[in-house]
XYZ file of N, CA and C in Angstrom:
246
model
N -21.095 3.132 1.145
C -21.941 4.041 1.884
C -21.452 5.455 1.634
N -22.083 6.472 1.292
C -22.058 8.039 1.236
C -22.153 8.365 2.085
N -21.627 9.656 2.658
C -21.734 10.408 3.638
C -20.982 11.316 4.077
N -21.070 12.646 3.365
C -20.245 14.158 3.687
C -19.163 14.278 2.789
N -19.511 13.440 1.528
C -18.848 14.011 0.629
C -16.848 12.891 1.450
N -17.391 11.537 1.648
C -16.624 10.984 1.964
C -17.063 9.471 1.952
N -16.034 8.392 1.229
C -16.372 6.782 0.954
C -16.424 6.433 2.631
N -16.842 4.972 2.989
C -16.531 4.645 4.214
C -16.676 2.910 3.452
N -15.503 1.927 3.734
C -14.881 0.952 3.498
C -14.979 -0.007 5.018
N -16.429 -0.753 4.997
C -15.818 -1.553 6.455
C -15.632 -3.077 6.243
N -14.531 -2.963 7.154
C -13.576 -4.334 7.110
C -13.669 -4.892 8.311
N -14.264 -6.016 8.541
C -14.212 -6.545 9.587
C -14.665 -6.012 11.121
N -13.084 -5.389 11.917
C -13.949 -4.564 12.711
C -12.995 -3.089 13.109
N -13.100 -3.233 11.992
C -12.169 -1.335 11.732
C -12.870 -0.863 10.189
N -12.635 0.492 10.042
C -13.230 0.741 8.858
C -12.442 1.412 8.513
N -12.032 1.791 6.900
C -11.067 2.930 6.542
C -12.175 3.612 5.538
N -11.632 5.440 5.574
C -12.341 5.997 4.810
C -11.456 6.740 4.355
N -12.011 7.167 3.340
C -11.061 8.016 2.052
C -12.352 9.186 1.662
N -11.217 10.225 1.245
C -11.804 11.251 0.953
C -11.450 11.429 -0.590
N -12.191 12.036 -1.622
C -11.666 11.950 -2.602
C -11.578 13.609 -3.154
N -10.566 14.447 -3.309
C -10.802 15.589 -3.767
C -11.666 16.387 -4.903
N -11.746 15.191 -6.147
C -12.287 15.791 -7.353
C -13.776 15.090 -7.102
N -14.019 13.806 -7.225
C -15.468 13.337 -6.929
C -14.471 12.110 -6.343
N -16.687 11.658 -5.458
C -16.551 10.848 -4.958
C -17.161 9.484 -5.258
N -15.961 8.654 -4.710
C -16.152 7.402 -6.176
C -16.043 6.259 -4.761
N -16.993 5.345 -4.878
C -17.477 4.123 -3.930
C -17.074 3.165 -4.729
N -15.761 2.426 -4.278
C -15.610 0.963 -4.893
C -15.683 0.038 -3.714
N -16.307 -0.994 -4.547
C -16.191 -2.168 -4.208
C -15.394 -3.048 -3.274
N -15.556 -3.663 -2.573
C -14.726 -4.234 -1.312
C -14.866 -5.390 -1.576
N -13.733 -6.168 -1.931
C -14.002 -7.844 -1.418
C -14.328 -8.033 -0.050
N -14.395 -9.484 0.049
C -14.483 -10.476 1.195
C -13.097 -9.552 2.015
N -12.966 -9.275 3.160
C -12.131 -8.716 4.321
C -11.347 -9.454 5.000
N -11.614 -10.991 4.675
C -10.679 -11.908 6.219
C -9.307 -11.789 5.788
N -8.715 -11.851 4.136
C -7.644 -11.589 3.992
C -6.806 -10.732 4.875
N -7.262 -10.043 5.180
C -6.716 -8.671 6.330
C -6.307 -9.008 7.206
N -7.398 -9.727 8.298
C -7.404 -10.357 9.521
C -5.405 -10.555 9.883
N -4.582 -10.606 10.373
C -3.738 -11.067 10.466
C -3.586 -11.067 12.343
N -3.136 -12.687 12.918
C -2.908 -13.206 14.232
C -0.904 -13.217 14.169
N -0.494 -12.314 15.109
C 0.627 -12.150 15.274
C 0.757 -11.841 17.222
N 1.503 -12.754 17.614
C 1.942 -12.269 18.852
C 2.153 -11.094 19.446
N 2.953 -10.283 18.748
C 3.657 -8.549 19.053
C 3.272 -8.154 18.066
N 2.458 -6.468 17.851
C 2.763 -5.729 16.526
C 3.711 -5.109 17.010
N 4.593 -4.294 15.944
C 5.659 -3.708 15.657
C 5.228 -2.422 15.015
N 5.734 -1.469 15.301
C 5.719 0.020 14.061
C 5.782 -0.855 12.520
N 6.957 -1.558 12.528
C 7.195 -1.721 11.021
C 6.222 -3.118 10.625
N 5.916 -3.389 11.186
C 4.658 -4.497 10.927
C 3.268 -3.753 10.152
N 3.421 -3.096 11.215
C 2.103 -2.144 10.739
C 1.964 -1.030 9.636
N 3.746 -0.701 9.553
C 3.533 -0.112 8.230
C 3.448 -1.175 7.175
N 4.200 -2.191 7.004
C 4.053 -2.922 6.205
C 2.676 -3.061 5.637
N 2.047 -3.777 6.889
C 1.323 -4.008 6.677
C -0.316 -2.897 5.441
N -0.324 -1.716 6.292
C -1.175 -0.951 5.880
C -0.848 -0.410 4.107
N 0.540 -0.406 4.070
C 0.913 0.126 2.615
C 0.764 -1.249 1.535
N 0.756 -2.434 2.391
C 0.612 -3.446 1.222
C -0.541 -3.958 1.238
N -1.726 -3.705 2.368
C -3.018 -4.026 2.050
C -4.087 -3.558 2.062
N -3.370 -2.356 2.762
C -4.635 -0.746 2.365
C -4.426 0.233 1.413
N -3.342 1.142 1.663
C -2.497 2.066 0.242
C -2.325 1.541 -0.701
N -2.260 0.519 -1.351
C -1.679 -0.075 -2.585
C -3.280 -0.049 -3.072
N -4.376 -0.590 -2.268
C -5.633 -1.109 -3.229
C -6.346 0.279 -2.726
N -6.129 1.363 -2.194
C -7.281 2.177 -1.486
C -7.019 3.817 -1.962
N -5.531 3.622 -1.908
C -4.991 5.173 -1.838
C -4.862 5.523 -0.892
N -4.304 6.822 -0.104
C -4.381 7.736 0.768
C -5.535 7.342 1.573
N -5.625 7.325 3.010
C -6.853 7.230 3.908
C -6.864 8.489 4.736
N -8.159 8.252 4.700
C -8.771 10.042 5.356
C -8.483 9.817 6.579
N -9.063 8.166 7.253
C -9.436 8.137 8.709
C -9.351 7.038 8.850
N -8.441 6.131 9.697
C -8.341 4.653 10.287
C -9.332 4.338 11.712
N -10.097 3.498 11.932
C -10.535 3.342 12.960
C -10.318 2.136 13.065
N -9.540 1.727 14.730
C -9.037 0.704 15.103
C -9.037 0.220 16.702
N -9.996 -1.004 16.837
C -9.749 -1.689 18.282
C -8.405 -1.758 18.945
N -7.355 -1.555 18.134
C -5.575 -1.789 18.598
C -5.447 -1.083 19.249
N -4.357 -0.754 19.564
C -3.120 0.082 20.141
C -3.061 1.334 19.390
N -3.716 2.433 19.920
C -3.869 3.756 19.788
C -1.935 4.723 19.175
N -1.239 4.546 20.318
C -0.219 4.848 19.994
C 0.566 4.343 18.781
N 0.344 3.217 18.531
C 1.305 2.383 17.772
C 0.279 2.689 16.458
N -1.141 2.842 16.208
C -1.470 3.037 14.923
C -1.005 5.056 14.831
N -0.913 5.837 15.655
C -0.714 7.355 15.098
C 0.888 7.521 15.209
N 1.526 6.319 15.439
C 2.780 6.593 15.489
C 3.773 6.362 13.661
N 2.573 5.043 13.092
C 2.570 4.635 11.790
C 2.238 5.327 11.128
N 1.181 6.164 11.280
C 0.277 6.794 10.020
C 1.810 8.227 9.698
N 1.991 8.520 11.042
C 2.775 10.087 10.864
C 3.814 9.879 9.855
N 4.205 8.625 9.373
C 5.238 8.001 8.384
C 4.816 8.185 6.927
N 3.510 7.759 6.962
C 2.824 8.003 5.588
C 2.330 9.409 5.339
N 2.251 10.005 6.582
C 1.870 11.637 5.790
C 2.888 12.459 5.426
């Protein structure tokens, strides 16, 4: 999906979007349940893990996370990656 000169990637029931500086380039998304992960407690380091090995690695840099979770615990992760 286009829109303001920004990709939008939805997964399940969060979406990540990326901005791309030079152009803007829409890839392809597999199937999403891979993602899904059921864990008792998240953790800071869960969640970094997590995001750098199944979002950053296939996505790049994200403009904007939107997430049903734990508010604190996702802007407490991201401030690691910027």
């Amino acid at each position: 999906t286009r829109s303001h000169g920004q990709s939008t990637y939805k997964c399940l029931n969060y979406q990540v979007m990326k901005e791309s500086k030079k152009e803007l380039k829409c890839k392809k998304v597999q199937h999403q349940m891979k993602f899904a992960k059921a864990v008792s407690e998240v953790t800071e380091k869960m969640m970094m893990k997590f995001l750098y090995n199944k979002i950053y690695i296939n996505y790049e840099m994200l403009h904007k996370i939107l997430t049903d979770n734990d508010m604190n615990l996702i802007e407490e992760v991201v401030r690691h990656f910027i």
